[in-house]
Amino acid sequence: MSGFEGSYLGANDKISPRAIMECKICWTPYDPAEGDDTRQVLPGTPFIALPDDWSCPNCDAPKEQFLVSEDPGSDAMQQAAWLAARTEALVTDFTEVWHAKMRDVPIVNKLLHVQAVGFDLYQGRPLGVLLSPWFMNLILLPAEGEDWSDLQPGAKEYITFASGQYEFIHNKRDMTGGYKACSLFSPMNDFRSQAQAVEVARAVLVALFQEEHRAETDRSAEIRAAREAELEAVTEAEAEEDAEAALIIEAPTRRQVLTAGLSGEQG
Ligand code: FE
């Protein structure tokens, strides 16, 4: 090994666009806020965006031999990478369930696949919607370093968001670990496409944080009740119409989720 251990060695995924770097040979800094006059690099150019043949303006050491002086963006980057890894593990886990157990179960909607929608940190914990061919759930994962391995599967917990209270069920899986799930839709037979399911998932996440939708009742139960009412209406309509018309089933739309599902009509 040379004396260059600790150099970034081209590992662009390890440094943020805000990273201030310095030459390991002569300690000349590269600050993205200043750019590099000698090589006509404009201020605002991140170190990772410098051309591959860029070298130290003072001693001509190659770009790979620079090291991180300070990186104010790296915490946010590491957090984003951690969130992405947790979300990916969730998708991998439930995709395996799909292939191993669910694929041939009659209630599944084969137009859909497992997808994580809108996952972001909420009070430090990953929160988003997981949709699959057989369910759409709000999912809450533990914060970094938080241990949910002792959650009792099946235990209920009410969690409050700006729009009100939601019933979450505790659960755990080998890959995902402990998690909390709030059932939004199951089964998923009324959805006509993945894109439509994703749109509804995004609408749910928006409505979740809207205070004007607040109600004191369990909101997930309201969503289900609204959906059941819709399904009943569809079933009645089907009974009156011919078999061809019965194929045209109104799937949940963004508007229905917002107005019927989460608008707090009872409040
Ligand atoms: Fe240098």
PDB file of C-alpha atoms and ligand atoms in Angstrom:
ATOM      1  CA  MET A   1       0.000   0.000   0.000  1.00  0.00           C
ATOM      2  CA  SER A   2       1.146   3.495  -0.745  1.00  0.00           C
ATOM      3  CA  GLY A   3       0.874   6.485   1.485  1.00  0.00           C
ATOM      4  CA  PHE A   4      -2.351   7.408  -0.271  1.00  0.00           C
ATOM      5  CA  GLU A   5      -4.724   5.458   1.947  1.00  0.00           C
ATOM      6  CA  GLY A   6      -7.706   7.657   2.667  1.00  0.00           C
ATOM      7  CA  SER A   7      -7.674   9.237  -0.775  1.00  0.00           C
ATOM      8  CA  TYR A   8     -11.071   9.162  -2.357  1.00  0.00           C
ATOM      9  CA  LEU A   9      -9.725   7.126  -5.321  1.00  0.00           C
ATOM     10  CA  GLY A  10     -12.617   7.992  -7.581  1.00  0.00           C
ATOM     11  CA  ALA A  11     -15.331   6.816  -5.172  1.00  0.00           C
ATOM     12  CA  ASN A  12     -17.850   9.462  -6.222  1.00  0.00           C
ATOM     13  CA  ASP A  13     -20.658   7.810  -4.275  1.00  0.00           C
ATOM     14  CA  LYS A  14     -18.805   8.471  -1.023  1.00  0.00           C
ATOM     15  CA  ILE A  15     -18.699  12.265  -1.290  1.00  0.00           C
ATOM     16  CA  SER A  16     -21.457  14.820  -1.737  1.00  0.00           C
ATOM     17  CA  PRO A  17     -21.543  17.653  -4.297  1.00  0.00           C
ATOM     18  CA  ARG A  18     -20.687  20.014  -1.439  1.00  0.00           C
ATOM     19  CA  ALA A  19     -17.463  18.203  -0.464  1.00  0.00           C
ATOM     20  CA  ILE A  20     -14.361  20.362  -0.050  1.00  0.00           C
ATOM     21  CA  MET A  21     -11.361  18.281  -1.117  1.00  0.00           C
ATOM     22  CA  GLU A  22      -7.641  18.681  -0.724  1.00  0.00           C
ATOM     23  CA  CYS A  23      -4.568  17.412  -2.528  1.00  0.00           C
ATOM     24  CA  LYS A  24      -2.838  14.696  -0.545  1.00  0.00           C
ATOM     25  CA  ILE A  25       0.564  15.767  -1.892  1.00  0.00           C
ATOM     26  CA  CYS A  26       0.580  19.542  -1.450  1.00  0.00           C
ATOM     27  CA  TRP A  27      -2.654  20.167   0.520  1.00  0.00           C
ATOM     28  CA  THR A  28      -4.083  22.508  -2.100  1.00  0.00           C
ATOM     29  CA  PRO A  29      -7.844  22.620  -1.504  1.00  0.00           C
ATOM     30  CA  TYR A  30     -10.600  22.308  -4.081  1.00  0.00           C
ATOM     31  CA  ASP A  31     -13.707  24.152  -2.905  1.00  0.00           C
ATOM     32  CA  PRO A  32     -16.749  23.741  -5.194  1.00  0.00           C
ATOM     33  CA  ALA A  33     -17.891  27.231  -4.188  1.00  0.00           C
ATOM     34  CA  GLU A  34     -14.758  28.655  -5.805  1.00  0.00           C
ATOM     35  CA  GLY A  35     -14.088  26.292  -8.706  1.00  0.00           C
ATOM     36  CA  ASP A  36     -10.604  26.315 -10.244  1.00  0.00           C
ATOM     37  CA  ASP A  37      -9.402  29.428 -12.106  1.00  0.00           C
ATOM     38  CA  THR A  38      -6.312  27.756 -13.528  1.00  0.00           C
ATOM     39  CA  ARG A  39      -8.389  25.136 -15.396  1.00  0.00           C
ATOM     40  CA  GLN A  40     -11.429  27.338 -16.150  1.00  0.00           C
ATOM     41  CA  VAL A  41     -13.659  25.377 -13.761  1.00  0.00           C
ATOM     42  CA  LEU A  42     -16.622  27.564 -12.845  1.00  0.00           C
ATOM     43  CA  PRO A  43     -17.586  28.275  -9.226  1.00  0.00           C
ATOM     44  CA  GLY A  44     -20.374  25.882  -8.177  1.00  0.00           C
ATOM     45  CA  THR A  45     -18.808  22.854  -9.858  1.00  0.00           C
ATOM     46  CA  PRO A  46     -18.818  19.843  -7.492  1.00  0.00           C
ATOM     47  CA  PHE A  47     -15.564  17.914  -7.206  1.00  0.00           C
ATOM     48  CA  ILE A  48     -17.315  14.813  -8.572  1.00  0.00           C
ATOM     49  CA  ALA A  49     -18.238  16.784 -11.714  1.00  0.00           C
ATOM     50  CA  LEU A  50     -14.630  17.699 -12.555  1.00  0.00           C
ATOM     51  CA  PRO A  51     -13.291  16.083 -15.742  1.00  0.00           C
ATOM     52  CA  ASP A  52     -11.377  12.815 -15.240  1.00  0.00           C
ATOM     53  CA  ASP A  53      -8.137  14.437 -16.413  1.00  0.00           C
ATOM     54  CA  TRP A  54      -8.429  17.311 -13.951  1.00  0.00           C
ATOM     55  CA  SER A  55      -5.419  17.431 -11.631  1.00  0.00           C
ATOM     56  CA  CYS A  56      -4.087  19.500  -8.759  1.00  0.00           C
ATOM     57  CA  PRO A  57      -3.643  23.133  -9.905  1.00  0.00           C
ATOM     58  CA  ASN A  58      -0.472  23.359  -7.820  1.00  0.00           C
ATOM     59  CA  CYS A  59       1.400  20.015  -8.118  1.00  0.00           C
ATOM     60  CA  ASP A  60      -0.528  18.254 -10.895  1.00  0.00           C
ATOM     61  CA  ALA A  61      -1.366  15.243  -8.702  1.00  0.00           C
ATOM     62  CA  PRO A  62      -4.241  13.261 -10.252  1.00  0.00           C
ATOM     63  CA  LYS A  63      -7.805  13.827  -9.116  1.00  0.00           C
ATOM     64  CA  GLU A  64      -7.909  10.353  -7.490  1.00  0.00           C
ATOM     65  CA  GLN A  65      -5.294  11.426  -4.943  1.00  0.00           C
ATOM     66  CA  PHE A  66      -7.471  14.106  -3.382  1.00  0.00           C
ATOM     67  CA  LEU A  67      -9.063  13.436  -0.043  1.00  0.00           C
ATOM     68  CA  VAL A  68     -12.062  14.820   1.785  1.00  0.00           C
ATOM     69  CA  SER A  69     -11.296  17.925   3.803  1.00  0.00           C
ATOM     70  CA  GLU A  70     -14.862  18.509   4.907  1.00  0.00           C
ATOM     71  CA  ASP A  71     -18.166  17.375   3.490  1.00  0.00           C
ATOM     72  CA  PRO A  72     -21.228  19.181   4.842  1.00  0.00           C
ATOM     73  CA  GLY A  73     -23.479  17.195   2.482  1.00  0.00           C
ATOM     74  CA  SER A  74     -22.333  13.727   3.476  1.00  0.00           C
ATOM     75  CA  ASP A  75     -24.690  13.264   6.442  1.00  0.00           C
ATOM     76  CA  ALA A  76     -27.698  13.913   4.237  1.00  0.00           C
ATOM     77  CA  MET A  77     -26.241  11.632   1.590  1.00  0.00           C
ATOM     78  CA  GLN A  78     -25.619   8.818   4.043  1.00  0.00           C
ATOM     79  CA  GLN A  79     -29.132   9.222   5.392  1.00  0.00           C
ATOM     80  CA  ALA A  80     -30.564   9.060   1.870  1.00  0.00           C
ATOM     81  CA  ALA A  81     -28.468   5.963   1.120  1.00  0.00           C
ATOM     82  CA  TRP A  82     -29.656   4.307   4.340  1.00  0.00           C
ATOM     83  CA  LEU A  83     -33.297   5.099   3.519  1.00  0.00           C
ATOM     84  CA  ALA A  84     -32.855   3.739  -0.017  1.00  0.00           C
ATOM     85  CA  ALA A  85     -31.289   0.527   1.322  1.00  0.00           C
ATOM     86  CA  ARG A  86     -34.102  -0.018   3.844  1.00  0.00           C
ATOM     87  CA  THR A  87     -36.732   0.599   1.168  1.00  0.00           C
ATOM     88  CA  GLU A  88     -35.000  -1.729  -1.271  1.00  0.00           C
ATOM     89  CA  ALA A  89     -34.817  -4.492   1.355  1.00  0.00           C
ATOM     90  CA  LEU A  90     -38.555  -4.122   1.938  1.00  0.00           C
ATOM     91  CA  VAL A  91     -39.294  -4.467  -1.777  1.00  0.00           C
ATOM     92  CA  THR A  92     -36.933  -7.445  -2.121  1.00  0.00           C
ATOM     93  CA  ASP A  93     -38.521  -9.119   0.890  1.00  0.00           C
ATOM     94  CA  PHE A  94     -42.095  -8.807  -0.366  1.00  0.00           C
ATOM     95  CA  THR A  95     -41.129  -9.628  -3.951  1.00  0.00           C
ATOM     96  CA  GLU A  96     -39.826 -12.928  -2.563  1.00  0.00           C
ATOM     97  CA  VAL A  97     -43.120 -13.482  -0.761  1.00  0.00           C
ATOM     98  CA  TRP A  98     -44.880 -12.832  -4.052  1.00  0.00           C
ATOM     99  CA  HIS A  99     -42.829 -15.398  -5.946  1.00  0.00           C
ATOM    100  CA  ALA A 100     -42.726 -17.968  -3.151  1.00  0.00           C
ATOM    101  CA  LYS A 101     -46.272 -17.860  -1.803  1.00  0.00           C
ATOM    102  CA  MET A 102     -48.675 -15.440  -3.415  1.00  0.00           C
ATOM    103  CA  ARG A 103     -48.293 -15.725  -7.168  1.00  0.00           C
ATOM    104  CA  ASP A 104     -50.903 -18.449  -7.600  1.00  0.00           C
ATOM    105  CA  VAL A 105     -53.345 -17.268  -4.958  1.00  0.00           C
ATOM    106  CA  PRO A 106     -56.653 -16.380  -6.672  1.00  0.00           C
ATOM    107  CA  ILE A 107     -57.152 -12.983  -4.979  1.00  0.00           C
ATOM    108  CA  VAL A 108     -53.974 -11.431  -6.362  1.00  0.00           C
ATOM    109  CA  ASN A 109     -54.023  -8.801  -9.090  1.00  0.00           C
ATOM    110  CA  LYS A 110     -51.410  -9.854 -11.629  1.00  0.00           C
ATOM    111  CA  LEU A 111     -51.376  -6.407 -13.223  1.00  0.00           C
ATOM    112  CA  LEU A 112     -49.487  -5.177 -10.156  1.00  0.00           C
ATOM    113  CA  HIS A 113     -46.043  -5.732  -8.709  1.00  0.00           C
ATOM    114  CA  VAL A 114     -44.350  -4.959  -5.395  1.00  0.00           C
ATOM    115  CA  GLN A 115     -43.275  -1.317  -5.241  1.00  0.00           C
ATOM    116  CA  ALA A 116     -42.326   1.123  -2.494  1.00  0.00           C
ATOM    117  CA  VAL A 117     -43.918   4.533  -3.032  1.00  0.00           C
ATOM    118  CA  GLY A 118     -42.881   7.843  -1.492  1.00  0.00           C
ATOM    119  CA  PHE A 119     -40.704   6.543   1.329  1.00  0.00           C
ATOM    120  CA  ASP A 120     -39.191   9.371   3.354  1.00  0.00           C
ATOM    121  CA  LEU A 121     -38.133   9.919   6.938  1.00  0.00           C
ATOM    122  CA  TYR A 122     -40.911  10.813   9.348  1.00  0.00           C
ATOM    123  CA  GLN A 123     -39.551  11.658  12.810  1.00  0.00           C
ATOM    124  CA  GLY A 124     -36.425   9.760  11.756  1.00  0.00           C
ATOM    125  CA  ARG A 125     -38.336   6.648  10.687  1.00  0.00           C
ATOM    126  CA  PRO A 126     -38.875   5.523   7.089  1.00  0.00           C
ATOM    127  CA  LEU A 127     -42.550   5.943   6.197  1.00  0.00           C
ATOM    128  CA  GLY A 128     -44.193   5.249   2.874  1.00  0.00           C
ATOM    129  CA  VAL A 129     -46.663   3.086   1.011  1.00  0.00           C
ATOM    130  CA  LEU A 130     -45.846  -0.465   0.006  1.00  0.00           C
ATOM    131  CA  LEU A 131     -48.067  -1.723  -2.753  1.00  0.00           C
ATOM    132  CA  SER A 132     -48.209  -5.292  -3.985  1.00  0.00           C
ATOM    133  CA  PRO A 133     -50.523  -7.501  -6.053  1.00  0.00           C
ATOM    134  CA  TRP A 134     -52.479  -8.303  -2.878  1.00  0.00           C
ATOM    135  CA  PHE A 135     -52.307  -5.268  -0.579  1.00  0.00           C
ATOM    136  CA  MET A 136     -51.526  -1.562  -0.240  1.00  0.00           C
ATOM    137  CA  ASN A 137     -50.202  -0.639   3.207  1.00  0.00           C
ATOM    138  CA  LEU A 138     -48.703   2.343   4.921  1.00  0.00           C
ATOM    139  CA  ILE A 139     -45.403   1.044   6.310  1.00  0.00           C
ATOM    140  CA  LEU A 140     -43.383   2.478   9.168  1.00  0.00           C
ATOM    141  CA  LEU A 141     -39.845   1.188   9.783  1.00  0.00           C
ATOM    142  CA  PRO A 142     -37.592   1.777  12.808  1.00  0.00           C
ATOM    143  CA  ALA A 143     -35.198   4.712  12.864  1.00  0.00           C
ATOM    144  CA  GLU A 144     -31.504   4.101  12.301  1.00  0.00           C
ATOM    145  CA  GLY A 145     -30.220   2.299  15.402  1.00  0.00           C
ATOM    146  CA  GLU A 146     -33.729   1.733  16.765  1.00  0.00           C
ATOM    147  CA  ASP A 147     -34.516  -1.898  17.653  1.00  0.00           C
ATOM    148  CA  TRP A 148     -37.991  -3.185  16.762  1.00  0.00           C
ATOM    149  CA  SER A 149     -36.995  -6.861  16.911  1.00  0.00           C
ATOM    150  CA  ASP A 150     -39.229  -7.431  19.936  1.00  0.00           C
ATOM    151  CA  LEU A 151     -42.441  -6.220  18.270  1.00  0.00           C
ATOM    152  CA  GLN A 152     -45.268  -8.697  18.832  1.00  0.00           C
ATOM    153  CA  PRO A 153     -46.772  -9.636  15.455  1.00  0.00           C
ATOM    154  CA  GLY A 154     -50.463  -8.806  15.453  1.00  0.00           C
ATOM    155  CA  ALA A 155     -50.287  -6.166  18.184  1.00  0.00           C
ATOM    156  CA  LYS A 156     -52.203  -2.981  17.339  1.00  0.00           C
ATOM    157  CA  GLU A 157     -50.989   0.564  17.766  1.00  0.00           C
ATOM    158  CA  TYR A 158     -52.663   3.846  16.886  1.00  0.00           C
ATOM    159  CA  ILE A 159     -50.286   6.354  15.332  1.00  0.00           C
ATOM    160  CA  THR A 160     -51.307   9.976  14.893  1.00  0.00           C
ATOM    161  CA  PHE A 161     -50.496  12.047  11.818  1.00  0.00           C
ATOM    162  CA  ALA A 162     -51.713  15.536  10.921  1.00  0.00           C
ATOM    163  CA  SER A 163     -54.909  14.091   9.410  1.00  0.00           C
ATOM    164  CA  GLY A 164     -55.734  11.907  12.401  1.00  0.00           C
ATOM    165  CA  GLN A 165     -55.218   8.492  13.915  1.00  0.00           C
ATOM    166  CA  TYR A 166     -54.301   5.372  11.983  1.00  0.00           C
ATOM    167  CA  GLU A 167     -54.325   1.770  13.152  1.00  0.00           C
ATOM    168  CA  PHE A 168     -51.001   0.034  12.585  1.00  0.00           C
ATOM    169  CA  ILE A 169     -50.379  -3.681  13.106  1.00  0.00           C
ATOM    170  CA  HIS A 170     -46.972  -4.765  14.345  1.00  0.00           C
ATOM    171  CA  ASN A 171     -45.173  -7.413  12.348  1.00  0.00           C
ATOM    172  CA  LYS A 172     -41.717  -8.725  11.583  1.00  0.00           C
ATOM    173  CA  ARG A 173     -39.914 -10.585   8.846  1.00  0.00           C
ATOM    174  CA  ASP A 174     -36.388 -11.984   8.546  1.00  0.00           C
ATOM    175  CA  MET A 175     -35.173  -9.489   5.957  1.00  0.00           C
ATOM    176  CA  THR A 176     -37.261  -6.439   6.865  1.00  0.00           C
ATOM    177  CA  GLY A 177     -37.073  -6.940  10.611  1.00  0.00           C
ATOM    178  CA  GLY A 178     -39.749  -5.325  12.769  1.00  0.00           C
ATOM    179  CA  TYR A 179     -42.221  -3.021  11.005  1.00  0.00           C
ATOM    180  CA  LYS A 180     -45.636  -1.447  11.498  1.00  0.00           C
ATOM    181  CA  ALA A 181     -48.286  -1.677   8.778  1.00  0.00           C
ATOM    182  CA  CYS A 182     -51.557   0.183   8.278  1.00  0.00           C
ATOM    183  CA  SER A 183     -53.828  -1.570   5.783  1.00  0.00           C
ATOM    184  CA  LEU A 184     -55.196   0.759   3.090  1.00  0.00           C
ATOM    185  CA  PHE A 185     -56.515  -1.649   0.460  1.00  0.00           C
ATOM    186  CA  SER A 186     -56.714  -5.426   0.271  1.00  0.00           C
ATOM    187  CA  PRO A 187     -57.288  -7.188  -2.006  1.00  0.00           C
ATOM    188  CA  MET A 188     -56.168  -5.051  -4.931  1.00  0.00           C
ATOM    189  CA  ASN A 189     -58.514  -6.354  -7.604  1.00  0.00           C
ATOM    190  CA  ASP A 190     -60.089  -2.967  -8.385  1.00  0.00           C
ATOM    191  CA  PHE A 191     -56.854  -1.410  -9.578  1.00  0.00           C
ATOM    192  CA  ARG A 192     -56.453  -1.436 -13.320  1.00  0.00           C
ATOM    193  CA  SER A 193     -52.721  -0.691 -13.530  1.00  0.00           C
ATOM    194  CA  GLN A 194     -49.568  -0.227 -11.512  1.00  0.00           C
ATOM    195  CA  ALA A 195     -49.573   3.480 -12.422  1.00  0.00           C
ATOM    196  CA  GLN A 196     -53.064   3.902 -11.023  1.00  0.00           C
ATOM    197  CA  ALA A 197     -52.130   2.147  -7.776  1.00  0.00           C
ATOM    198  CA  VAL A 198     -49.033   4.349  -7.455  1.00  0.00           C
ATOM    199  CA  GLU A 199     -51.167   7.457  -7.980  1.00  0.00           C
ATOM    200  CA  VAL A 200     -53.535   6.410  -5.199  1.00  0.00           C
ATOM    201  CA  ALA A 201     -50.565   5.633  -2.920  1.00  0.00           C
ATOM    202  CA  ARG A 202     -49.148   9.115  -3.501  1.00  0.00           C
ATOM    203  CA  ALA A 203     -52.544  10.698  -2.836  1.00  0.00           C
ATOM    204  CA  VAL A 204     -52.786   8.812   0.462  1.00  0.00           C
ATOM    205  CA  LEU A 205     -49.370  10.108   1.532  1.00  0.00           C
ATOM    206  CA  VAL A 206     -50.353  13.694   0.721  1.00  0.00           C
ATOM    207  CA  ALA A 207     -53.684  13.416   2.555  1.00  0.00           C
ATOM    208  CA  LEU A 208     -51.960  11.791   5.542  1.00  0.00           C
ATOM    209  CA  PHE A 209     -50.248  15.066   6.385  1.00  0.00           C
ATOM    210  CA  GLN A 210     -53.142  17.403   5.664  1.00  0.00           C
ATOM    211  CA  GLU A 211     -54.644  18.753   8.827  1.00  0.00           C
ATOM    212  CA  GLU A 212     -57.864  19.819   7.113  1.00  0.00           C
ATOM    213  CA  HIS A 213     -58.666  16.140   6.680  1.00  0.00           C
ATOM    214  CA  ARG A 214     -58.388  15.566  10.398  1.00  0.00           C
ATOM    215  CA  ALA A 215     -60.918  13.346  12.107  1.00  0.00           C
ATOM    216  CA  GLU A 216     -60.893  11.712  15.509  1.00  0.00           C
ATOM    217  CA  THR A 217     -61.853   8.308  14.181  1.00  0.00           C
ATOM    218  CA  ASP A 218     -59.494   5.659  12.826  1.00  0.00           C
ATOM    219  CA  ARG A 219     -58.716   6.899   9.336  1.00  0.00           C
ATOM    220  CA  SER A 220     -57.633   3.580   7.854  1.00  0.00           C
ATOM    221  CA  ALA A 221     -61.000   2.142   8.845  1.00  0.00           C
ATOM    222  CA  GLU A 222     -62.646   5.077   7.063  1.00  0.00           C
ATOM    223  CA  ILE A 223     -60.675   4.408   3.925  1.00  0.00           C
ATOM    224  CA  ARG A 224     -61.745   0.776   3.985  1.00  0.00           C
ATOM    225  CA  ALA A 225     -65.359   1.720   4.711  1.00  0.00           C
ATOM    226  CA  ALA A 226     -65.363   4.150   1.807  1.00  0.00           C
ATOM    227  CA  ARG A 227     -63.952   1.491  -0.478  1.00  0.00           C
ATOM    228  CA  GLU A 228     -66.477  -1.095   0.673  1.00  0.00           C
ATOM    229  CA  ALA A 229     -69.286   1.366   0.003  1.00  0.00           C
ATOM    230  CA  GLU A 230     -67.931   1.952  -3.479  1.00  0.00           C
ATOM    231  CA  LEU A 231     -67.672  -1.758  -4.112  1.00  0.00           C
ATOM    232  CA  GLU A 232     -71.238  -2.296  -2.940  1.00  0.00           C
ATOM    233  CA  ALA A 233     -72.429   0.421  -5.280  1.00  0.00           C
ATOM    234  CA  VAL A 234     -70.555  -1.220  -8.119  1.00  0.00           C
ATOM    235  CA  THR A 235     -72.015  -4.622  -7.255  1.00  0.00           C
ATOM    236  CA  GLU A 236     -75.546  -3.219  -7.229  1.00  0.00           C
ATOM    237  CA  ALA A 237     -74.967  -1.498 -10.534  1.00  0.00           C
ATOM    238  CA  GLU A 238     -73.608  -4.740 -11.954  1.00  0.00           C
ATOM    239  CA  ALA A 239     -76.689  -6.628 -10.877  1.00  0.00           C
ATOM    240  CA  GLU A 240     -78.824  -4.256 -12.894  1.00  0.00           C
ATOM    241  CA  GLU A 241     -76.697  -4.193 -15.974  1.00  0.00           C
ATOM    242  CA  ASP A 242     -75.607  -6.823 -18.408  1.00  0.00           C
ATOM    243  CA  ALA A 243     -72.476  -8.940 -18.190  1.00  0.00           C
ATOM    244  CA  GLU A 244     -70.560  -6.714 -20.567  1.00  0.00           C
ATOM    245  CA  ALA A 245     -71.123  -3.621 -18.460  1.00  0.00           C
ATOM    246  CA  ALA A 246     -70.045  -5.553 -15.390  1.00  0.00           C
ATOM    247  CA  LEU A 247     -66.506  -5.620 -16.745  1.00  0.00           C
ATOM    248  CA  ILE A 248     -66.280  -1.857 -16.381  1.00  0.00           C
ATOM    249  CA  ILE A 249     -65.449  -1.636 -12.711  1.00  0.00           C
ATOM    250  CA  GLU A 250     -64.569   1.764 -11.396  1.00  0.00           C
ATOM    251  CA  ALA A 251     -61.219   1.451  -9.692  1.00  0.00           C
ATOM    252  CA  PRO A 252     -60.246   3.796  -6.864  1.00  0.00           C
ATOM    253  CA  THR A 253     -59.041   7.090  -8.202  1.00  0.00           C
ATOM    254  CA  ARG A 254     -57.042   9.837  -6.613  1.00  0.00           C
ATOM    255  CA  ARG A 255     -60.195  11.907  -6.357  1.00  0.00           C
ATOM    256  CA  GLN A 256     -62.096   9.155  -4.572  1.00  0.00           C
ATOM    257  CA  VAL A 257     -59.327   8.607  -2.074  1.00  0.00           C
ATOM    258  CA  LEU A 258     -59.213  12.281  -1.263  1.00  0.00           C
ATOM    259  CA  THR A 259     -62.922  13.014  -1.231  1.00  0.00           C
ATOM    260  CA  ALA A 260     -64.417   9.754  -0.063  1.00  0.00           C
ATOM    261  CA  GLY A 261     -61.532   8.055   1.663  1.00  0.00           C
ATOM    262  CA  LEU A 262     -59.791  10.763   3.588  1.00  0.00           C
ATOM    263  CA  SER A 263     -61.977  13.845   3.571  1.00  0.00           C
ATOM    264  CA  GLY A 264     -63.393  13.186   7.024  1.00  0.00           C
ATOM    265  CA  GLU A 265     -67.004  13.391   5.973  1.00  0.00           C
ATOM    266  CA  GLN A 266     -68.074  12.293   9.441  1.00  0.00           C
ATOM    267  CA  GLY A 267     -66.214  15.135  11.062  1.00  0.00           C
TER     268      GLY A 267
HETATM  269 FE    FE B   1      -1.229  19.127  -5.167  1.00  0.00          FE
END
